[in-house]
mmCIF file of C-alpha atoms in Angstrom:
data_model
loop_
_atom_site.group_PDB
_atom_site.id
_atom_site.type_symbol
_atom_site.label_atom_id
_atom_site.label_comp_id
_atom_site.label_asym_id
_atom_site.label_seq_id
_atom_site.Cartn_x
_atom_site.Cartn_y
_atom_site.Cartn_z
ATOM 1 C CA MET A 254 0.006 0.174 0.345
ATOM 2 C CA GLU A 255 1.192 3.621 -0.427
ATOM 3 C CA LYS A 256 1.681 6.068 1.927
ATOM 4 C CA ALA A 257 -0.902 8.364 2.143
ATOM 5 C CA GLN A 258 0.464 11.734 1.756
ATOM 6 C CA GLN A 259 -0.598 14.565 3.932
ATOM 7 C CA HIS A 260 -2.648 17.033 2.437
ATOM 8 C CA PRO A 261 -0.891 20.237 1.712
ATOM 9 C CA LEU A 262 -3.666 22.693 3.570
ATOM 10 C CA THR A 263 -3.032 20.414 6.703
ATOM 11 C CA ALA A 264 0.948 20.863 6.269
ATOM 12 C CA LYS A 265 0.179 24.400 5.673
ATOM 13 C CA VAL A 266 -1.498 24.293 9.159
ATOM 14 C CA ASP A 267 1.219 22.381 10.881
ATOM 15 C CA SER A 268 3.965 24.538 9.523
ATOM 16 C CA SER A 269 2.540 27.745 11.074
ATOM 17 C CA ARG A 270 1.496 26.187 14.320
ATOM 18 C CA ILE A 271 5.975 25.291 14.442
ATOM 19 C CA ALA A 272 6.055 28.938 13.325
ATOM 20 C CA ALA A 273 4.582 30.630 15.867
ATOM 21 C CA LYS A 274 5.905 27.833 18.821
ATOM 22 C CA LEU A 275 8.667 29.023 18.219
ATOM 23 C CA SER A 276 8.223 32.688 18.274
ATOM 24 C CA ARG A 277 7.539 32.265 21.690
ATOM 25 C CA VAL A 278 10.947 30.475 22.480
ATOM 26 C CA PRO A 279 12.286 32.750 25.345
ATOM 27 C CA THR A 280 15.897 33.977 24.049
ATOM 28 C CA PRO A 281 17.601 33.451 27.538
ATOM 29 C CA LEU A 282 17.367 29.461 26.331
ATOM 30 C CA GLY A 283 20.564 30.568 24.960
ATOM 31 C CA GLY A 284 21.806 31.765 28.607
ATOM 32 C CA LEU A 285 21.032 28.242 29.299
ATOM 33 C CA ALA A 286 22.607 26.161 26.778
ATOM 34 C CA LEU A 287 25.756 28.025 27.506
ATOM 35 C CA SER A 288 25.549 26.868 30.839
ATOM 36 C CA ILE A 289 24.461 23.519 29.705
ATOM 37 C CA ALA A 290 27.519 23.371 27.414
ATOM 38 C CA SER A 291 29.987 24.967 29.826
ATOM 39 C CA LEU A 292 28.744 22.193 32.510
ATOM 40 C CA GLY A 293 29.909 19.625 31.107
ATOM 41 C CA GLY A 294 33.444 21.071 30.440
ATOM 42 C CA ALA A 295 33.600 21.887 34.080
ATOM 43 C CA TRP A 296 32.600 18.561 35.323
ATOM 44 C CA ALA A 297 35.476 16.901 32.394
ATOM 45 C CA LEU A 298 38.084 19.441 33.983
ATOM 46 C CA ALA A 299 36.948 17.852 37.794
ATOM 47 C CA SER A 300 36.705 13.934 36.003
ATOM 48 C CA PRO A 301 39.364 13.847 33.109
ATOM 49 C CA ASP A 302 38.322 9.781 33.003
ATOM 50 C CA TYR A 303 34.810 11.297 31.276
ATOM 51 C CA ALA A 304 36.123 14.667 30.053
ATOM 52 C CA THR A 305 35.013 13.670 26.067
ATOM 53 C CA GLU A 306 32.108 11.845 26.507
ATOM 54 C CA LEU A 307 30.728 14.636 29.042
ATOM 55 C CA LYS A 308 31.703 17.556 27.189
ATOM 56 C CA LEU A 309 29.716 15.681 23.719
ATOM 57 C CA VAL A 310 26.666 15.304 25.288
ATOM 58 C CA THR A 311 25.624 18.813 27.083
ATOM 59 C CA ALA A 312 26.908 20.259 23.961
ATOM 60 C CA ILE A 313 24.143 18.047 22.349
ATOM 61 C CA ILE A 314 21.988 19.010 24.524
ATOM 62 C CA ALA A 315 22.859 23.168 24.111
ATOM 63 C CA ALA A 316 22.879 23.401 20.575
ATOM 64 C CA VAL A 317 19.171 22.029 20.242
ATOM 65 C CA LEU A 318 18.398 25.016 22.427
ATOM 66 C CA ILE A 319 20.224 27.330 20.677
ATOM 67 C CA ILE A 320 19.019 26.015 17.273
ATOM 68 C CA LYS A 321 15.436 26.535 18.611
ATOM 69 C CA VAL A 322 16.354 29.981 19.620
ATOM 70 C CA MET A 323 18.211 30.625 15.859
ATOM 71 C CA LEU A 324 15.148 29.480 14.338
ATOM 72 C CA LYS A 325 13.396 31.813 15.855
ATOM 73 C CA PHE A 326 14.793 34.383 14.636
ATOM 74 C CA LEU A 327 15.210 33.478 10.758
ATOM 75 C CA LEU A 328 11.529 32.528 11.081
ATOM 76 C CA HIS A 329 10.634 35.635 12.999
ATOM 77 C CA PRO A 330 12.997 38.634 11.676
ATOM 78 C CA HIS A 331 11.330 41.056 13.127
ATOM 79 C CA LEU A 332 11.824 39.947 16.576
ATOM 80 C CA ILE A 333 15.694 39.739 15.816
ATOM 81 C CA LYS A 334 15.134 43.700 15.002
ATOM 82 C CA GLU A 335 12.962 44.201 18.296
ATOM 83 C CA GLU A 336 14.950 41.802 20.776
ATOM 84 C CA LEU A 337 18.160 44.194 19.297
ATOM 85 C CA ALA A 338 16.567 47.557 20.103
ATOM 86 C CA HIS A 339 15.957 46.308 23.246
ATOM 87 C CA PRO A 340 17.634 46.785 26.993
ATOM 88 C CA VAL A 341 18.184 44.112 28.096
ATOM 89 C CA LEU A 342 16.621 41.151 25.873
ATOM 90 C CA ALA A 343 19.797 42.829 23.625
ATOM 91 C CA SER A 344 22.375 42.043 26.274
ATOM 92 C CA ILE A 345 21.305 38.416 26.785
ATOM 93 C CA ILE A 346 21.175 37.603 22.699
ATOM 94 C CA PRO A 347 25.227 37.268 22.716
ATOM 95 C CA THR A 348 24.804 34.299 24.631
ATOM 96 C CA CYS A 349 24.229 31.898 21.727
ATOM 97 C CA ALA A 350 27.372 32.943 20.487
ATOM 98 C CA MET A 351 29.115 31.942 23.720
ATOM 99 C CA GLY A 352 27.542 28.960 24.098
ATOM 100 C CA THR A 353 27.920 28.618 20.298
ATOM 101 C CA MET A 354 32.014 28.744 21.202
ATOM 102 C CA VAL A 355 31.864 26.334 23.823
ATOM 103 C CA ILE A 356 30.064 23.580 21.921
ATOM 104 C CA ALA A 357 33.050 24.291 18.937
ATOM 105 C CA GLN A 358 35.400 23.674 21.582
ATOM 106 C CA SER A 359 33.613 20.610 22.536
ATOM 107 C CA LEU A 360 33.161 19.086 18.417
ATOM 108 C CA LEU A 361 37.045 19.848 18.503
ATOM 109 C CA PRO A 362 38.481 16.508 19.028
ATOM 110 C CA TYR A 363 35.640 14.465 16.249
ATOM 111 C CA ALA A 364 35.848 17.075 13.884
ATOM 112 C CA PRO A 365 38.365 19.299 14.224
ATOM 113 C CA ALA A 366 37.840 21.563 10.820
ATOM 114 C CA PHE A 367 34.216 22.214 11.305
ATOM 115 C CA ALA A 368 34.855 22.860 15.207
ATOM 116 C CA GLN A 369 37.058 25.655 13.907
ATOM 117 C CA ALA A 370 34.957 27.051 11.251
ATOM 118 C CA LEU A 371 31.948 26.914 13.946
ATOM 119 C CA TRP A 372 34.042 28.806 16.701
ATOM 120 C CA LEU A 373 34.953 31.965 14.171
ATOM 121 C CA VAL A 374 31.658 32.332 13.100
ATOM 122 C CA ALA A 375 30.609 32.231 16.900
ATOM 123 C CA VAL A 376 33.152 34.758 17.799
ATOM 124 C CA GLY A 377 32.109 37.090 14.531
ATOM 125 C CA CYS A 378 28.802 36.866 15.333
ATOM 126 C CA HIS A 379 29.445 37.825 19.066
ATOM 127 C CA LEU A 380 31.387 40.336 18.286
ATOM 128 C CA LEU A 381 28.486 41.648 15.545
ATOM 129 C CA LEU A 382 26.107 41.814 18.232
ATOM 130 C CA LEU A 383 28.637 44.221 20.642
ATOM 131 C CA GLY A 384 28.553 46.150 18.059
ATOM 132 C CA SER A 385 24.312 46.398 17.686
ATOM 133 C CA PHE A 386 24.476 46.776 21.333
ATOM 134 C CA VAL A 387 26.630 49.596 21.449
ATOM 135 C CA PHE A 388 24.927 50.919 18.782
ATOM 136 C CA HIS A 389 21.352 50.794 20.099
ATOM 137 C CA ARG A 390 22.685 52.009 23.903
ATOM 138 C CA SER A 391 24.408 54.931 22.900
ATOM 139 C CA LEU A 392 21.238 55.814 21.124
ATOM 140 C CA GLN A 393 18.956 55.932 24.171
ATOM 141 C CA PHE A 394 21.523 55.436 27.061
ATOM 142 C CA LYS A 395 19.588 55.810 30.211
ATOM 143 C CA MET A 396 21.011 54.649 33.805
ATOM 144 C CA GLU A 397 18.409 53.095 35.031
ATOM 145 C CA ASP A 398 18.320 50.461 31.627
ATOM 146 C CA MET A 399 21.577 49.744 33.119
ATOM 147 C CA VAL A 400 21.159 45.685 34.442
ATOM 148 C CA PRO A 401 24.363 43.554 35.476
ATOM 149 C CA SER A 402 23.471 41.560 31.526
ATOM 150 C CA TRP A 403 25.053 44.572 30.787
ATOM 151 C CA PHE A 404 28.673 42.530 30.922
ATOM 152 C CA VAL A 405 27.151 39.555 28.797
ATOM 153 C CA PRO A 406 28.312 41.163 24.828
ATOM 154 C CA PRO A 407 31.775 43.260 26.167
ATOM 155 C CA VAL A 408 32.921 40.906 29.085
ATOM 156 C CA GLY A 409 31.132 37.819 28.009
ATOM 157 C CA ILE A 410 33.775 37.900 24.750
ATOM 158 C CA ILE A 411 36.200 35.608 26.821
ATOM 159 C CA VAL A 412 34.601 33.154 25.981
ATOM 160 C CA ALA A 413 37.100 32.903 22.858
ATOM 161 C CA ALA A 414 39.873 32.389 25.369
ATOM 162 C CA VAL A 415 38.578 30.052 27.612
ATOM 163 C CA THR A 416 37.393 27.830 24.766
ATOM 164 C CA SER A 417 40.511 29.012 22.317
ATOM 165 C CA THR A 418 42.749 25.613 22.620
ATOM 166 C CA GLY A 419 42.916 23.770 19.759
ATOM 167 C CA MET A 420 41.484 27.162 17.565
ATOM 168 C CA GLY A 421 44.739 27.872 16.055
ATOM 169 C CA HIS A 422 44.045 31.640 17.038
ATOM 170 C CA GLU A 423 46.029 32.193 20.213
ATOM 171 C CA SER A 424 46.608 36.243 19.288
ATOM 172 C CA LEU A 425 42.797 36.623 18.436
ATOM 173 C CA ALA A 426 42.390 34.898 21.521
ATOM 174 C CA TYR A 427 44.456 37.017 23.586
ATOM 175 C CA GLY A 428 43.567 39.919 22.466
ATOM 176 C CA LEU A 429 39.781 39.436 23.097
ATOM 177 C CA PHE A 430 40.422 38.489 26.551
ATOM 178 C CA ILE A 431 42.408 41.737 26.872
ATOM 179 C CA PHE A 432 39.281 43.619 25.173
ATOM 180 C CA GLY A 433 36.924 41.911 27.559
ATOM 181 C CA LEU A 434 38.671 42.292 31.286
ATOM 182 C CA GLY A 435 39.878 46.019 30.316
ATOM 183 C CA SER A 436 36.138 46.139 29.577
ATOM 184 C CA TYR A 437 35.302 44.728 32.772
ATOM 185 C CA PHE A 438 37.139 46.970 34.802
ATOM 186 C CA ILE A 439 35.501 50.172 33.168
ATOM 187 C CA LYS A 440 32.353 48.973 33.264
ATOM 188 C CA LEU A 441 32.298 47.351 37.583
ATOM 189 C CA PRO A 442 32.084 51.029 39.169
ATOM 190 C CA PHE A 443 29.750 52.274 37.124
ATOM 191 C CA MET A 444 27.581 49.099 37.641
ATOM 192 C CA LEU A 445 28.088 49.565 41.156
ATOM 193 C CA TYR A 446 27.176 52.705 41.211
ATOM 194 C CA ARG A 447 23.819 52.013 39.425
ATOM 195 C CA LEU A 448 23.351 49.334 41.864
ATOM 196 C CA ILE A 449 23.585 51.540 44.709
ATOM 197 C CA PHE A 450 22.658 54.871 44.215
ATOM 198 C CA ARG A 451 20.034 54.280 41.588
ATOM 199 C CA ASP A 452 16.271 52.797 41.533
ATOM 200 C CA ALA A 453 16.445 49.061 42.241
ATOM 201 C CA ILE A 454 16.365 46.739 39.291
ATOM 202 C CA PRO A 455 12.878 45.870 38.226
ATOM 203 C CA ASN A 456 11.635 42.248 39.458
ATOM 204 C CA VAL A 457 11.024 41.666 35.845
ATOM 205 C CA ALA A 458 14.851 41.938 35.586
ATOM 206 C CA LEU A 459 16.306 41.188 38.829
ATOM 207 C CA PRO A 460 17.250 37.507 37.933
ATOM 208 C CA THR A 461 20.419 39.489 35.892
ATOM 209 C CA PHE A 462 21.985 40.638 39.126
ATOM 210 C CA ALA A 463 23.006 37.019 39.306
ATOM 211 C CA ILE A 464 24.961 37.611 36.489
ATOM 212 C CA MET A 465 27.299 39.917 39.017
ATOM 213 C CA ALA A 466 29.037 36.747 39.731
ATOM 214 C CA ALA A 467 30.197 36.101 36.009
ATOM 215 C CA PRO A 468 33.274 38.491 34.812
ATOM 216 C CA ALA A 469 35.515 37.900 37.396
ATOM 217 C CA SER A 470 35.313 34.723 36.966
ATOM 218 C CA LEU A 471 35.180 34.287 33.070
ATOM 219 C CA SER A 472 37.914 36.652 33.269
ATOM 220 C CA LEU A 473 40.072 33.679 36.047
ATOM 221 C CA ALA A 474 39.245 31.231 33.660
ATOM 222 C CA GLY A 475 40.291 32.768 30.275
ATOM 223 C CA TYR A 476 42.947 34.011 32.022
ATOM 224 C CA LEU A 477 44.336 30.745 33.302
ATOM 225 C CA THR A 478 43.360 29.008 29.481
ATOM 226 C CA ILE A 479 45.648 31.253 27.687
ATOM 227 C CA THR A 480 48.815 31.689 29.490
ATOM 228 C CA ASN A 481 50.832 29.338 31.991
ATOM 229 C CA ASP A 482 52.542 32.209 33.255
ATOM 230 C CA PRO A 483 50.127 34.171 34.739
ATOM 231 C CA ASN A 484 50.888 37.502 36.267
ATOM 232 C CA PRO A 485 50.799 37.154 40.468
ATOM 233 C CA LEU A 486 49.603 40.490 41.023
ATOM 234 C CA LEU A 487 46.710 39.912 38.147
ATOM 235 C CA LEU A 488 45.750 36.526 40.066
ATOM 236 C CA LEU A 489 45.665 38.405 43.192
ATOM 237 C CA ILE A 490 43.011 40.466 41.828
ATOM 238 C CA LEU A 491 40.949 38.393 40.084
ATOM 239 C CA VAL A 492 40.872 35.566 42.373
ATOM 240 C CA PRO A 493 39.763 37.360 45.061
ATOM 241 C CA LEU A 494 37.106 38.953 43.317
ATOM 242 C CA ALA A 495 35.553 36.021 42.176
ATOM 243 C CA ILE A 496 34.910 33.990 45.175
ATOM 244 C CA PHE A 497 33.474 37.051 46.674
ATOM 245 C CA MET A 498 31.315 38.070 43.646
ATOM 246 C CA THR A 499 29.701 34.770 43.702
ATOM 247 C CA LEU A 500 29.642 33.880 47.233
ATOM 248 C CA LEU A 501 27.869 37.564 47.142
ATOM 249 C CA VAL A 502 25.097 36.124 44.532
ATOM 250 C CA TYR A 503 24.922 32.942 46.519
ATOM 251 C CA MET A 504 23.279 35.205 49.018
ATOM 252 C CA ALA A 505 21.098 37.007 47.122
ATOM 253 C CA PHE A 506 19.810 33.576 45.978
ATOM 254 C CA THR A 507 17.720 33.580 49.018
ATOM 255 C CA ARG A 508 15.943 36.417 47.441
ATOM 256 C CA LEU A 509 16.470 35.597 43.798
ATOM 257 C CA LEU A 510 15.101 31.969 43.814
ATOM 258 C CA ARG A 511 11.341 33.307 45.403
ATOM 259 C CA LEU A 512 11.062 35.298 42.297
ATOM 260 C CA PRO A 513 7.956 33.898 40.018
ATOM 261 C CA PHE A 514 9.615 32.182 37.627
ATOM 262 C CA SER A 515 10.300 33.606 34.492
ATOM 263 C CA PRO A 516 12.636 33.081 31.288
ATOM 264 C CA GLY A 517 15.380 34.765 33.070
ATOM 265 C CA TYR A 518 15.682 32.638 35.514
ATOM 266 C CA ALA A 519 18.737 31.127 32.717
ATOM 267 C CA ALA A 520 20.711 34.264 34.591
ATOM 268 C CA PHE A 521 21.627 31.651 37.524
ATOM 269 C CA THR A 522 23.077 29.554 35.626
ATOM 270 C CA PHE A 523 26.052 30.292 34.047
ATOM 271 C CA PRO A 524 28.067 32.815 36.930
ATOM 272 C CA MET A 525 27.762 29.191 38.673
ATOM 273 C CA VAL A 526 29.095 27.048 36.102
ATOM 274 C CA ILE A 527 32.027 29.263 35.248
ATOM 275 C CA GLY A 528 32.466 30.372 39.104
ATOM 276 C CA ALA A 529 33.701 26.549 39.724
ATOM 277 C CA THR A 530 35.220 26.018 36.356
ATOM 278 C CA ALA A 531 37.220 29.306 37.241
ATOM 279 C CA LEU A 532 38.582 27.328 40.693
ATOM 280 C CA LEU A 533 39.330 23.969 39.129
ATOM 281 C CA LYS A 534 41.623 25.846 36.266
ATOM 282 C CA LEU A 535 42.910 27.555 39.249
ATOM 283 C CA ASN A 536 43.549 24.071 41.137
ATOM 284 C CA ILE A 537 44.929 22.680 38.106
ATOM 285 C CA TRP A 538 47.285 25.491 37.849
ATOM 286 C CA LEU A 539 48.641 25.606 41.592
ATOM 287 C CA SER A 540 49.122 22.075 41.595
ATOM 288 C CA SER A 541 51.468 22.156 38.637
ATOM 289 C CA HIS A 542 53.568 24.318 40.101
ATOM 290 C CA ASN A 543 53.843 22.142 43.186
ATOM 291 C CA LEU A 544 51.661 24.626 45.542
ATOM 292 C CA LEU A 545 49.790 21.839 46.691
ATOM 293 C CA TRP A 546 48.552 23.540 50.402
ATOM 294 C CA LEU A 547 47.234 25.819 48.649
ATOM 295 C CA ALA A 548 45.658 23.651 45.613
ATOM 296 C CA GLU A 549 43.745 21.657 48.317
ATOM 297 C CA ASN A 550 41.793 24.400 49.492
ATOM 298 C CA ILE A 551 40.968 25.528 46.471
ATOM 299 C CA ARG A 552 40.183 22.481 45.506
ATOM 300 C CA TYR A 553 37.598 21.872 47.998
ATOM 301 C CA LEU A 554 35.743 25.294 46.914
ATOM 302 C CA ALA A 555 35.798 23.955 43.623
ATOM 303 C CA GLN A 556 34.174 20.751 44.188
ATOM 304 C CA PHE A 557 31.419 22.892 46.550
ATOM 305 C CA GLU A 558 31.020 25.823 43.819
ATOM 306 C CA ILE A 559 30.588 22.344 40.500
ATOM 307 C CA THR A 560 27.949 20.656 43.378
ATOM 308 C CA ILE A 561 25.948 23.704 43.720
ATOM 309 C CA ALA A 562 26.501 24.445 39.913
ATOM 310 C CA THR A 563 24.869 21.522 38.915
ATOM 311 C CA ALA A 564 21.694 21.948 41.423
ATOM 312 C CA ILE A 565 21.272 25.211 40.084
ATOM 313 C CA VAL A 566 21.080 24.288 35.798
ATOM 314 C CA VAL A 567 18.767 21.613 36.651
ATOM 315 C CA TYR A 568 17.016 22.852 38.905
ATOM 316 C CA VAL A 569 16.101 26.187 36.432
ATOM 317 C CA SER A 570 15.829 23.436 33.389
ATOM 318 C CA ILE A 571 13.276 21.806 35.594
ATOM 319 C CA ARG A 572 11.506 24.533 35.483
ATOM 320 C CA TYR A 573 11.920 25.962 32.063
ATOM 321 C CA LEU A 574 10.628 22.118 31.278
ATOM 322 C CA HIS A 575 7.524 22.572 33.611
ATOM 323 C CA HIS A 576 6.794 25.794 32.461
ATOM 324 C CA TYR A 577 7.055 25.268 28.560
ATOM 325 C CA LEU A 578 6.193 21.636 28.461
ATOM 326 C CA ALA A 579 3.751 20.869 31.479
ATOM 327 C CA LYS A 580 1.686 23.788 31.198
ATOM 328 C CA PRO A 581 0.605 23.322 27.997
ATOM 329 C CA LEU A 582 -0.225 20.075 27.992
ATOM 330 C CA LEU A 583 -2.957 20.745 31.295
ATOM 331 C CA LYS A 584 -4.664 22.790 29.033
ATOM 332 C CA LYS A 585 -5.463 20.497 27.055
#
C-alpha cells in the first residue's frame, strides 16, 4: 500500500503552528544552553577520565536549545530587530554565540576543521552583536536601563579565550581576553554605582543580578587558559574578586529564587558554572606549580561550587521544562 500523503493545507497549518511556537521561544534559553555546555566542560576538569563524553553530551543538548532560538529569529526576523533594540534582551542574545563557542570546543576532538570554523563564526557573531548593542545603547542610554546583563556583550567575549585551546588563533584569543578584561574593570564601577545609588532593578530584570558573579570568574578562567605563566598581581585581584562575587550571589539567591519563574531564571546558571570552572582551572595551575596546600583548599571550594552549579542548572532546567511543557499539557 502506498503511504498516504499529507494534505498540502494540513502541512501548511502544521508549519504555521511550528513557526508560531518558535516565536515564543525565550531568548534567555541561549543562556541556559551556554550553562549546560559549560557545565560539561567544568565536570570534564573535575573528572578528566570522562571529559570527552561529558562535553559531547552537554554540547548536543545545548546545540538543540540554541538552534531553537536561532530558528525563532530566522522565521521571525522582526523579533531580532525588536530584541536588539531592547535594553535587556539585547544584552542576552550574545549568550547564543558564547554557547556556540563552547559547543565548538566540545566538537574539536571529533571534527577539528568544522569545530574551528564554527568557533570563528561564533566569535564573529558575538562581535557583531556587541557592535549592535553599543550602537543601540549609545542612541538611547539611560542609567536606569543598566543591569548586570550589560556585562555580557563586552565581557562575555572572554569565552573565546576559555574555548581557544586547539582553535589555532592564540593572538585573537589573547586580544579578545584583554578587551573583555578591560571592559570589565571599566564598567564595574559604573555598574556598582547604578546598583547602589540608583533605583532598584525591576523584578522582571532582577534575575540578571546573578550575572554579577560571572565576569571576574570568566576573566580568571580565560586568563588561566591562554597563559601558563600568569601575572601574580592579576591573580591576586581576580581570585578574591571571583570568590567574593560568587558568594555575594549565593546570598542574593535567598531572594532571587523566591521570584516568580521567568525565562530570566537562566541568568542564575552560567555565573555558577564559570565560577566552578575558574577554580578548577586554578587548582590545576596551583598543583602544577607544587603549591599543594593552596591547591587542596581551592579544590575543596571548587568541588562545593560545581555541586551548587549543577544543582542550579538542573533546577532551572526543570523549571523551564515545567513551564513550557507541562502547562500546555494541562490546558488540553
